[in-house]
Coordinates of C-alpha atoms in Angstrom, one line a residue:
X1 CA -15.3 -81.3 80.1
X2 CA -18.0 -82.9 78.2
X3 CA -17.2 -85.0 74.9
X4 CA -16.9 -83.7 71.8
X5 CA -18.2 -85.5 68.9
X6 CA -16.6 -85.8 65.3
X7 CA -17.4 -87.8 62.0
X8 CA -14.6 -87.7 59.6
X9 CA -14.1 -89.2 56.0
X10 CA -10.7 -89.7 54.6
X11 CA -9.1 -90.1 51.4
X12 CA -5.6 -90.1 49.7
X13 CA -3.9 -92.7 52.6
X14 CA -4.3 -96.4 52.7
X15 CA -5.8 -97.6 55.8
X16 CA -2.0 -98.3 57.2
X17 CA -1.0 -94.5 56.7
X18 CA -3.9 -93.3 58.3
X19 CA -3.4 -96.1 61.2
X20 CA 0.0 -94.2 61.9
X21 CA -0.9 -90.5 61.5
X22 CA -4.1 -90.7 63.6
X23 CA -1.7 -92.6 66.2
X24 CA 1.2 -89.7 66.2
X25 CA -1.9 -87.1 66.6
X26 CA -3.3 -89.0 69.3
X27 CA -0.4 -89.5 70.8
X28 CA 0.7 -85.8 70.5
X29 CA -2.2 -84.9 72.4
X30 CA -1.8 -87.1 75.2
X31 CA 1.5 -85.6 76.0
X32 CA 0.3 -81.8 75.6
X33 CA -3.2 -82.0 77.3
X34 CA -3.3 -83.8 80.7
X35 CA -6.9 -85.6 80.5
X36 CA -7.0 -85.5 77.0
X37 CA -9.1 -88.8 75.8
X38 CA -9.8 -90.5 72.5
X39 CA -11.9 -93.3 71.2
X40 CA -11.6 -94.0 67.6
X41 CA -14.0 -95.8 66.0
X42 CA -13.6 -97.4 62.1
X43 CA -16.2 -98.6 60.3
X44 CA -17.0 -100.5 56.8
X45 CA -17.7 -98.3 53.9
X46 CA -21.6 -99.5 54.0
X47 CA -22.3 -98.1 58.0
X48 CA -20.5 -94.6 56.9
X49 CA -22.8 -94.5 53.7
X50 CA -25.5 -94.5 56.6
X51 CA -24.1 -92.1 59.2
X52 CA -24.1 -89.9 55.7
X53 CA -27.5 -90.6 55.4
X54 CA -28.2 -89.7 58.7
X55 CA -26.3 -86.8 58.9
X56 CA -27.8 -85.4 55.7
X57 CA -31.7 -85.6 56.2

């Protein structure tokens, strides 16, 4: 299966909170999809202004 690819901006959860919930996700996807895979990536607030960028011209 090829890769998917997602950008995703978050507010309302300290970076702790989100830390956890993107972990119990994760995690409930490893155990439902056999060969399921995940690399998650976080960033300073300066490189997502410019993936923004990117993404908007």
């Amino acid at each position: 299966m090829e890769r998917q690819y997602f950008y995703i901006s978050m507010t309302g959860l300290n970076e702790d909170e989100i830390q956890e919930e993107l972990g119990e996700f994760l995690n409930g996807l490893v155990t439902k999809h056999k060969g399921f895979g995940a690399t998650v990536l976080g960033m300073t607030k300066e490189a997502a202004e410019k993936v923004e960028k990117m993404l908007n011209e």
